[in-house]
Coordinates of C-alpha atoms and ligand atoms in Angstrom, one line a residue:
M1 CA -13.8 20.0 10.3
L2 CA -13.2 19.5 6.6
R3 CA -10.4 17.1 5.7
L4 CA -8.9 17.2 2.2
G5 CA -6.9 14.3 0.8
I6 CA -4.9 14.3 -2.4
D7 CA -3.7 11.2 -4.1
L8 CA -0.8 12.3 -6.3
G9 CA -0.2 9.5 -8.8
G10 CA 1.9 9.1 -11.9
T11 CA -1.2 9.3 -14.2
K12 CA -3.9 11.0 -12.2
T13 CA -4.2 13.4 -9.3
E14 CA -7.3 13.0 -7.2
I15 CA -8.8 15.1 -4.3
I16 CA -11.4 14.0 -1.8
A17 CA -13.1 16.0 0.9
L18 CA -14.3 14.1 4.0
D19 CA -16.3 15.3 7.0
D20 CA -15.7 14.4 10.6
V21 CA -17.2 10.9 10.3
G22 CA -15.6 10.1 6.9
R23 CA -18.5 10.9 4.7
E24 CA -17.3 11.8 1.2
L25 CA -18.4 15.4 0.4
L26 CA -16.7 15.8 -2.9
R27 CA -14.2 14.0 -5.2
K28 CA -12.5 15.2 -8.3
R29 CA -9.7 13.9 -10.4
V30 CA -7.5 15.4 -13.1
T31 CA -4.7 14.0 -15.3
T32 CA -1.2 14.4 -13.9
E33 CA 0.9 16.6 -16.1
R34 CA 4.1 14.5 -16.1
G35 CA 7.5 16.0 -15.8
D36 CA 6.8 19.5 -14.6
Y37 CA 7.1 20.2 -10.9
D38 CA 5.7 23.7 -11.0
V39 CA 2.6 22.4 -12.8
T40 CA 2.2 19.7 -10.2
L41 CA 2.3 22.3 -7.4
Q42 CA -0.2 24.5 -9.3
T43 CA -2.5 21.5 -9.9
I44 CA -2.6 20.7 -6.2
V45 CA -3.3 24.3 -5.2
S46 CA -6.1 24.6 -7.8
L47 CA -7.7 21.4 -6.6
V48 CA -7.7 22.7 -3.0
D49 CA -8.9 26.2 -3.9
D50 CA -11.7 24.9 -6.1
T51 CA -12.9 22.3 -3.5
E52 CA -12.9 24.8 -0.6
R53 CA -14.8 27.4 -2.7
E54 CA -17.3 24.8 -3.7
L55 CA -17.8 23.6 -0.1
G56 CA -17.5 27.0 1.5
D57 CA -15.0 25.8 4.1
R58 CA -11.3 25.5 4.7
G59 CA -9.8 22.1 5.4
S60 CA -6.7 20.2 6.5
V61 CA -4.5 18.9 3.6
G62 CA -2.8 15.5 3.4
I63 CA -1.0 14.1 0.4
G64 CA -0.5 10.5 -0.6
T65 CA 2.2 9.7 -3.2
P66 CA 4.2 6.6 -4.1
G67 CA 7.4 8.4 -2.9
A68 CA 8.5 9.6 0.5
L69 CA 9.8 12.7 2.2
S70 CA 13.4 12.3 3.5
P71 CA 13.4 13.2 7.2
A72 CA 17.0 14.4 6.8
T73 CA 16.6 16.8 4.0
G74 CA 12.9 17.5 3.7
L75 CA 13.1 16.6 0.0
M76 CA 11.1 14.0 -1.8
R77 CA 12.8 10.6 -2.6
N78 CA 12.0 7.2 -4.1
C79 CA 9.2 8.7 -6.3
N80 CA 8.4 6.9 -9.5
S81 CA 7.0 10.3 -10.6
T82 CA 10.7 11.1 -10.9
W83 CA 10.2 14.9 -11.4
L84 CA 9.2 15.1 -7.7
N85 CA 12.6 13.6 -6.5
G86 CA 14.8 16.2 -4.8
Q87 CA 11.9 18.7 -4.5
A88 CA 10.8 20.4 -1.3
L89 CA 7.2 19.4 -2.0
R90 CA 6.0 19.7 1.6
D91 CA 7.6 23.1 2.2
D92 CA 6.4 24.5 -1.1
L93 CA 2.8 23.4 -0.5
I94 CA 2.9 24.8 3.1
Q95 CA 3.9 28.1 1.6
R96 CA 1.4 28.1 -1.2
L97 CA -1.6 26.8 0.8
D98 CA -0.7 28.7 4.0
R99 CA -1.2 25.8 6.4
D100 CA 0.5 22.6 7.5
V101 CA 0.6 19.8 4.8
L102 CA 1.4 16.2 5.6
I103 CA 2.8 13.8 3.1
E104 CA 2.9 10.0 3.3
N105 CA 3.5 7.2 0.9
D106 CA 0.5 5.4 -0.5
A107 CA 1.0 2.2 1.7
N108 CA 0.8 4.4 4.8
C109 CA -2.3 6.1 3.5
F110 CA -3.9 2.7 2.8
A111 CA -3.1 1.5 6.4
L112 CA -4.4 4.7 7.9
S113 CA -7.6 4.6 5.9
E114 CA -8.4 1.0 6.7
A115 CA -7.5 1.5 10.4
T116 CA -9.7 4.6 10.7
D117 CA -13.0 3.5 9.2
G118 CA -12.2 0.5 7.1
A119 CA -11.6 -3.2 7.7
G120 CA -9.2 -2.5 10.6
A121 CA -11.4 -0.1 12.5
G122 CA -11.6 -0.7 16.2
H123 CA -8.3 -2.6 16.3
R124 CA -5.3 -1.2 18.2
V125 CA -2.5 -2.3 15.9
V126 CA -3.2 -2.5 12.2
F127 CA -0.8 -3.7 9.6
G128 CA -1.9 -2.6 6.1
V129 CA -0.3 -4.4 3.2
I130 CA -0.2 -3.3 -0.4
L131 CA 0.3 -6.1 -2.9
G132 CA 0.4 -4.2 -6.2
T133 CA 3.0 -3.0 -8.7
G134 CA 5.2 -2.8 -5.6
V135 CA 4.8 -4.4 -2.2
G136 CA 4.6 -2.0 0.7
G137 CA 3.0 -1.7 4.2
G138 CA 2.1 0.6 6.9
V139 CA 1.5 0.3 10.7
V140 CA -1.2 2.2 12.6
V141 CA -1.2 2.1 16.4
D142 CA -4.1 3.6 18.3
G143 CA -5.3 5.4 15.2
K144 CA -1.9 7.0 14.4
L145 CA 0.6 6.1 11.8
L146 CA 3.8 4.7 13.1
T147 CA 6.7 6.5 11.3
G148 CA 10.0 6.2 13.0
P149 CA 13.4 8.0 12.6
N150 CA 13.9 6.6 9.1
R151 CA 10.2 6.9 8.1
I152 CA 10.2 3.3 6.9
A153 CA 8.0 1.6 9.5
G154 CA 6.1 -1.2 7.8
E155 CA 8.2 -1.3 4.7
W156 CA 8.5 -5.1 4.5
G157 CA 8.7 -5.4 0.7
H158 CA 12.5 -5.2 0.5
N159 CA 13.2 -7.6 3.3
P160 CA 14.3 -11.0 2.0
L161 CA 11.6 -13.7 1.5
P162 CA 11.9 -15.6 4.8
W163 CA 12.6 -19.3 5.1
P164 CA 13.5 -19.5 1.4
R165 CA 13.3 -22.9 -0.3
D166 CA 16.2 -24.0 -2.4
E167 CA 14.6 -23.0 -5.7
E168 CA 13.9 -19.5 -4.3
R169 CA 17.6 -18.7 -3.7
P170 CA 19.1 -16.2 -4.6
G171 CA 15.7 -15.1 -5.9
P172 CA 14.8 -12.6 -8.7
A173 CA 16.9 -9.4 -9.0
C174 CA 15.1 -6.4 -7.4
Y175 CA 15.4 -2.8 -8.6
C176 CA 16.7 -2.0 -5.1
G177 CA 19.9 -3.8 -6.0
K178 CA 19.4 -6.9 -4.0
N179 CA 18.0 -10.4 -4.8
G180 CA 15.1 -12.3 -3.4
C181 CA 13.2 -9.3 -1.9
I182 CA 9.6 -10.1 -0.8
E183 CA 8.4 -7.7 -3.5
T184 CA 10.0 -9.7 -6.2
F185 CA 7.9 -12.7 -5.2
L186 CA 4.6 -11.0 -4.3
C187 CA 4.2 -8.0 -6.6
G188 CA 1.7 -7.8 -9.4
P189 CA 3.9 -9.3 -12.2
A190 CA 5.5 -11.9 -9.9
L191 CA 2.7 -14.6 -10.1
S192 CA 2.7 -14.8 -13.9
R193 CA 6.5 -14.6 -14.1
D194 CA 6.7 -17.5 -11.6
H195 CA 4.1 -19.4 -13.6
A196 CA 6.1 -18.9 -16.8
Q197 CA 9.3 -20.1 -15.1
H198 CA 7.7 -23.3 -14.1
N199 CA 5.6 -23.9 -17.2
G200 CA 7.4 -22.1 -20.0
M201 CA 4.3 -20.1 -20.9
E202 CA 3.5 -16.6 -19.8
I203 CA -0.2 -16.0 -19.0
S204 CA -1.8 -13.3 -17.0
T205 CA -2.7 -13.3 -13.3
H206 CA -6.4 -13.3 -14.3
E207 CA -5.9 -16.4 -16.6
I208 CA -4.0 -18.2 -13.9
V209 CA -6.7 -17.6 -11.3
S210 CA -9.5 -18.7 -13.6
A211 CA -7.7 -21.8 -14.9
A212 CA -7.0 -22.8 -11.2
A213 CA -10.7 -22.3 -10.4
Q214 CA -11.4 -24.9 -13.1
G215 CA -9.0 -27.3 -11.5
E216 CA -6.0 -26.9 -13.9
A217 CA -3.1 -28.3 -12.0
C218 CA -0.2 -26.1 -13.1
S219 CA -2.2 -22.9 -12.4
L220 CA -3.3 -24.2 -9.0
A221 CA 0.4 -25.0 -8.2
S222 CA 1.3 -21.4 -9.1
L223 CA -1.3 -20.0 -6.7
E224 CA -0.1 -22.4 -4.0
R225 CA 3.5 -21.2 -4.4
Y226 CA 2.3 -17.6 -4.1
E227 CA 0.2 -18.1 -1.0
D228 CA 3.0 -20.2 0.7
R229 CA 5.3 -17.2 0.1
L230 CA 2.7 -14.7 1.3
A231 CA 2.2 -16.8 4.4
R232 CA 5.9 -16.9 5.2
A233 CA 6.3 -13.2 4.6
L234 CA 3.4 -12.3 6.9
A235 CA 4.4 -14.8 9.6
N236 CA 7.7 -12.9 9.8
V237 CA 5.7 -9.7 10.4
I238 CA 3.5 -11.3 13.0
N239 CA 6.6 -12.6 14.8
I240 CA 7.9 -9.0 15.1
L241 CA 4.8 -6.8 15.4
D242 CA 2.0 -9.2 16.3
P243 CA -0.6 -6.8 14.9
D244 CA -4.3 -7.2 16.0
V245 CA -5.3 -7.4 12.3
I246 CA -3.7 -7.5 8.9
V247 CA -5.6 -5.8 6.0
L248 CA -4.7 -6.7 2.4
G249 CA -4.8 -4.1 -0.4
G250 CA -3.6 -3.7 -4.0
G251 CA -4.4 -5.6 -7.2
M252 CA -3.0 -8.9 -6.0
S253 CA -5.2 -8.8 -2.8
N254 CA -8.4 -9.4 -4.8
I255 CA -7.9 -13.1 -5.0
P256 CA -10.4 -14.5 -2.5
R257 CA -8.6 -17.7 -1.6
W258 CA -5.6 -15.9 0.1
H259 CA -7.9 -14.9 3.0
Q260 CA -8.6 -18.5 3.9
R261 CA -5.4 -20.3 2.8
V262 CA -2.7 -17.9 4.1
P263 CA -3.8 -18.1 7.7
E264 CA -3.9 -21.9 7.5
L265 CA -0.4 -21.8 6.2
W266 CA 1.2 -19.2 8.4
T267 CA 0.6 -21.1 11.7
Q268 CA 3.6 -23.3 10.9
W269 CA 5.9 -20.3 10.7
V270 CA 4.6 -18.1 13.6
F271 CA 6.4 -18.7 16.9
S272 CA 3.2 -19.5 18.8
D273 CA 1.1 -22.5 19.5
R274 CA -1.9 -20.9 17.8
V275 CA -2.4 -17.8 15.6
D276 CA -5.6 -15.7 16.0
T277 CA -4.6 -12.8 13.7
P278 CA -7.4 -12.0 11.2
L279 CA -6.4 -11.5 7.6
L280 CA -9.0 -9.2 6.1
R281 CA -10.0 -7.8 2.8
N282 CA -9.9 -4.0 2.7
R283 CA -13.2 -2.0 2.8
H284 CA -12.4 1.0 0.7
G285 CA -10.6 -0.6 -2.2
D286 CA -8.9 1.8 -4.6
S287 CA -10.3 4.8 -2.5
S288 CA -8.1 3.9 0.5
G289 CA -5.1 5.9 -0.8
V290 CA -7.0 9.2 -1.1
R291 CA -9.1 8.6 2.0
G292 CA -6.0 7.9 4.1
A293 CA -4.4 11.1 2.8
A294 CA -7.4 13.0 4.1
W295 CA -7.1 11.3 7.5
L296 CA -3.5 12.5 7.8
G297 CA -4.9 15.9 8.8
S298 CA -6.8 14.6 11.8
Ligands
ZN301 ZN1 14.3 -5.0 -3.2

C-alpha cells in the first residue's frame, strides 16, 4: 500500500511516498504560500494528485505540521503558520481528497518515524524528543502514537525545568505565559542566550561547541549547564513514563556529547538504583517529520 506523508511547514511543503517497508518512492517540495488558507489546501491537493498520477497508485494521507488539531472543535490551533489557526484543515482535506486524512504535530511525526523504522525500531515504548526552535515530544507505544483526550501526550516542553537551581528561578519568560519552561532552557536559541548571560557576549551555538572542543572554559561550562538541564528534564520523563528508548531530534540534538554525558548525569535524578534507558541519535534526521506523517496512514 502506498503511504503519502506531507510536511506542512511555514516555508516549505514537502510530500513523500513510502511503500510498505518504508522505501522512499518519491519526494517533492514546494514553497509554502504564506497567509492564504485556500492556496494551502490547493497545494496539498495538487501534491497528492501529482504524486498518485506519477506512481499510478492511490495512497493514505498523513499530514505533519507544527500546530495541532483541537479535539473539541476539529479546528487547527497553536500553528505558527497562523493562517491555519481556526481552520477545519482535516475536514476540508477529507472532502477534497475523498479519503481519511490524519494530522499530527511534527514532534509526534518524528517519534512515529523513529519508532517505526528509525533509531527506536523494535522498542515497545519510544519517547521522541525535538530540541529545535521549540521543544516538543511524542510517545509511541507498540508502534502507535499515544494521543490522549487532550492530544498533548509527550508535550514536555512547557513543564517547568525540574529541580531548578537558585539561578534558574524563576527562569526565562516563555511565550506560553509562564516562566522557566523546559523549552526556554533547551530550545535552539537557549544555549547562546545562556552563554551570553554568563559571559556578556553573544556567540552562536556552533561557536560555543567548537570553542568548547578546543578546551575554552566558558564555552565548556555553557555546554555543561545545558546537558545538566537536559538530564534533569529527561529524568523527569523517565520517572513518569520509563520509556524503552529516548530518541533525540531537532537542531540541538546534533551535539554528539549529549548522548554520552546526559545518561551519566540523569542517574542522580531518576528514582532507581540504575538507569538502563538508551539515549539515541535519530536515524532519519530532517526527514523524520515527513516520514512520520506518511506512517500516520498505516
Ligand atoms: Zn512555556
